[in-house]
mmCIF file of C-alpha atoms in Angstrom:
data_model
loop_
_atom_site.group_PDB
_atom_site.id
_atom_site.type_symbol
_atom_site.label_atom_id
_atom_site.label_comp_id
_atom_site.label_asym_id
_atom_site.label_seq_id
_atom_site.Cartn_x
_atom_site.Cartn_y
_atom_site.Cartn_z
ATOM 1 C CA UNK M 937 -28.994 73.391 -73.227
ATOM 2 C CA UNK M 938 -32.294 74.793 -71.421
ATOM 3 C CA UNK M 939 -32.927 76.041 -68.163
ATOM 4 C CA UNK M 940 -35.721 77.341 -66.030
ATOM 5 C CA UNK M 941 -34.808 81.196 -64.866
ATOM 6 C CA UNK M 942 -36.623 81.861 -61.466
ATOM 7 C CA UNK M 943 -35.173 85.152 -59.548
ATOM 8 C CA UNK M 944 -32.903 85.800 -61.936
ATOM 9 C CA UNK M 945 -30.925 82.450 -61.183
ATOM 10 C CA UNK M 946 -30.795 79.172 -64.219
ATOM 11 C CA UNK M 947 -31.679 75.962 -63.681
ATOM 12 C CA UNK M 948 -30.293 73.027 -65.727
ATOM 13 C CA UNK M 949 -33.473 71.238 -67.145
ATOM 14 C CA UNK M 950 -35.610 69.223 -68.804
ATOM 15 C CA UNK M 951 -39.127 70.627 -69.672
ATOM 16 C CA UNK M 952 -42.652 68.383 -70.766
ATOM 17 C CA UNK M 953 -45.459 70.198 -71.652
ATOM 18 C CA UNK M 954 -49.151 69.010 -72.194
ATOM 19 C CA UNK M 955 -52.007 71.135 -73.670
ATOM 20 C CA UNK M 956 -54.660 68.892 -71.587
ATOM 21 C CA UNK M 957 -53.350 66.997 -68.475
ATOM 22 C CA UNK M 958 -55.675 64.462 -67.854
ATOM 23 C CA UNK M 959 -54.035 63.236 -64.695
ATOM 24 C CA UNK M 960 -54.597 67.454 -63.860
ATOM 25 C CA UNK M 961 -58.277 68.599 -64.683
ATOM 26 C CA UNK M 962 -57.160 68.851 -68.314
ATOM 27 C CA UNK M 963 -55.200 72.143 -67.376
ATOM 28 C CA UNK M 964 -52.000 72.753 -69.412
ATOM 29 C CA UNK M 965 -48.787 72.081 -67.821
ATOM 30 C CA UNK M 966 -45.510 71.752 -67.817
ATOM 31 C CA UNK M 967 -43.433 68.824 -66.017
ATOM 32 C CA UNK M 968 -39.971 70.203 -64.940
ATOM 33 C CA UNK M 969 -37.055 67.911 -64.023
ATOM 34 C CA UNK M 970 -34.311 69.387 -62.119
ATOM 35 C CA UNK M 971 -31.293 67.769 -60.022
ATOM 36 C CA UNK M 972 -32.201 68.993 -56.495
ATOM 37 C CA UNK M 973 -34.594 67.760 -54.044
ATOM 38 C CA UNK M 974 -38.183 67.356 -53.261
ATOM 39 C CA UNK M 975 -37.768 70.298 -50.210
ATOM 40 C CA UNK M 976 -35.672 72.799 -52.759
ATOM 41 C CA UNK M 977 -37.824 72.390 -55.306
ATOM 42 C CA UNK M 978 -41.119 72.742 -53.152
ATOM 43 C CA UNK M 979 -39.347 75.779 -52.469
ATOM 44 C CA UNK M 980 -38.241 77.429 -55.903
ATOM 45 C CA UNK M 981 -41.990 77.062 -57.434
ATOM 46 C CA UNK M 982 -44.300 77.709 -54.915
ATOM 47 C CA UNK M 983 -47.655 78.714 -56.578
ATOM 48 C CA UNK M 984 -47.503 81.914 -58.634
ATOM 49 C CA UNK M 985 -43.825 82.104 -59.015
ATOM 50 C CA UNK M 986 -42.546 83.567 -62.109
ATOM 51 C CA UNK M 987 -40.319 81.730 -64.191
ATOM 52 C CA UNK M 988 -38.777 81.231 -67.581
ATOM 53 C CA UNK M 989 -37.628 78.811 -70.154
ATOM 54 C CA UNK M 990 -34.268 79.891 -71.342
ATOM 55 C CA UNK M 991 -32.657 77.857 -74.079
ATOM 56 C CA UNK M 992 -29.189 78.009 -75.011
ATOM 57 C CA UNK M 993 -27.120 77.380 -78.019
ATOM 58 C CA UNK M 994 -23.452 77.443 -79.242
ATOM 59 C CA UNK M 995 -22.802 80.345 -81.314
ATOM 60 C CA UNK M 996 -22.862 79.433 -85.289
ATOM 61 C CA UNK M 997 -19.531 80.946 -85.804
ATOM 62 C CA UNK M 998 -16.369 81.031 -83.924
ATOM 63 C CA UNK M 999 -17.275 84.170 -81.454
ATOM 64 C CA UNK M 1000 -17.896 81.624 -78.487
ATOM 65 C CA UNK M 1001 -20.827 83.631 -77.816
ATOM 66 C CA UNK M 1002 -23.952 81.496 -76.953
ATOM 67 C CA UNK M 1003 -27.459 82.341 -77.744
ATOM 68 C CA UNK M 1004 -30.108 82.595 -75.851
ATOM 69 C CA UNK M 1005 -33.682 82.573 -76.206
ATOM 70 C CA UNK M 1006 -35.873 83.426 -73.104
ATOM 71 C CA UNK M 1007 -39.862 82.193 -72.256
ATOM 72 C CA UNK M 1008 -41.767 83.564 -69.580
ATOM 73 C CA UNK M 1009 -43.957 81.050 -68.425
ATOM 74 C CA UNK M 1010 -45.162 83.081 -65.251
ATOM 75 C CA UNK M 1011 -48.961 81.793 -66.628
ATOM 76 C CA UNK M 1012 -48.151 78.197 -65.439
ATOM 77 C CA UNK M 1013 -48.507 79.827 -61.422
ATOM 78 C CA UNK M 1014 -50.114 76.520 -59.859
ATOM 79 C CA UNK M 1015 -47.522 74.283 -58.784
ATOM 80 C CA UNK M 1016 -48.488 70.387 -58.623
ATOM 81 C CA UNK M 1017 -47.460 67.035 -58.022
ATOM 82 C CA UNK M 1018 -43.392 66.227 -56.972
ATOM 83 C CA UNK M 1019 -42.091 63.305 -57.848
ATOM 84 C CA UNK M 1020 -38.528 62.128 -56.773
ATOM 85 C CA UNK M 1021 -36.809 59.939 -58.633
ATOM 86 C CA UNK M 1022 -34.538 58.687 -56.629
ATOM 87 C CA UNK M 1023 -31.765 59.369 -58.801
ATOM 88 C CA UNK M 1024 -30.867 62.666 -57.382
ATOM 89 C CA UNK M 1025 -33.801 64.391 -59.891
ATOM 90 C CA UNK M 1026 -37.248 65.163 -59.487
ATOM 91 C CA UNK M 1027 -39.794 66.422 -61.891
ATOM 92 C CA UNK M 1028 -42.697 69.255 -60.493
ATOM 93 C CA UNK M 1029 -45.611 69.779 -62.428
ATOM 94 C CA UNK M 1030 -46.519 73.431 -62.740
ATOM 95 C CA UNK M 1031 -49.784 74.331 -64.370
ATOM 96 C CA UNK M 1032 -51.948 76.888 -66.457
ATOM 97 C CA UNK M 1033 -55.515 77.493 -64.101
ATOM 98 C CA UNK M 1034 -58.692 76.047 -65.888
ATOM 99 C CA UNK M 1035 -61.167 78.383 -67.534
ATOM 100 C CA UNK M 1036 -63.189 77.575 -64.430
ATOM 101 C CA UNK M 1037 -60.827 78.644 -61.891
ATOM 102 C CA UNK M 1038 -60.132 81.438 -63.917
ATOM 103 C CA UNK M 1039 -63.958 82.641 -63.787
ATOM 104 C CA UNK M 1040 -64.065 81.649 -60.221
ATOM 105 C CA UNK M 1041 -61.089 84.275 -59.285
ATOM 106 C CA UNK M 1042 -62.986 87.031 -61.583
ATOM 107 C CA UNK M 1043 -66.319 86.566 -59.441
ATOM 108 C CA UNK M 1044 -64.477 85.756 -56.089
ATOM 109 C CA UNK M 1045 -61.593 87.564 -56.556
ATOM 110 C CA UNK M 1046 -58.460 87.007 -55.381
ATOM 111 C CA UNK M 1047 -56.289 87.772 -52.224
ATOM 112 C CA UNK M 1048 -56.398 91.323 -51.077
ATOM 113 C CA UNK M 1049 -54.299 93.043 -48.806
#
């Protein structure tokens, strides 16, 4: 089974990723579908939240002990497009920033206290 981990808290779902997202500047991304709502999950992955992809499997022998293997994929900080789909699920797009955006943040740098 896989998850997304955000704050320490799993997600059922079901993960999509692109190296170049032509519908997205050609930025890598990742399209997650969840079972909540457009609001909650507006909420869970606002931009720069870090989060994980944790997959789980039955144990190979009788131990009942599942295991689990653990991404972060904090790197993916930009949150995109929500779509519902209608079904109870929706699917947010979280993605990598561009090389450009990238050099734009070195020269501009970012948000300072």
């Amino acid at each position: 089974m896989t998850y997304i981990r955000v704050d320490e808290k799993m997600y059922p779902a079901t993960i999509v990723g692109r190296v170049g997202d032509n519908t997205w500047d050609g930025r890598e991304s990742k399209s997650i579908t969840l079972t909540m709502s457009h609001d909650e999950v507006a909420a869970l992955l606002p931009d720069g939240t870090p989060w994980s992809i944790v997959q789980r499997t039955p144990a190979p022998d009788e131990s009942g002990t599942e295991n689990e293997n653990e991404w972060d994929n904090s790197a993916f900080s930009l949150s995109g497009d929500i779509t519902d789909h209608r079904d109870g699920t929706v699917t947010i797009k979280m993605g990598k920033p561009t090389d450009l955006e990238d050099a734009y943040e070195m020269l501009l740098g970012g948000d300072e206290a």
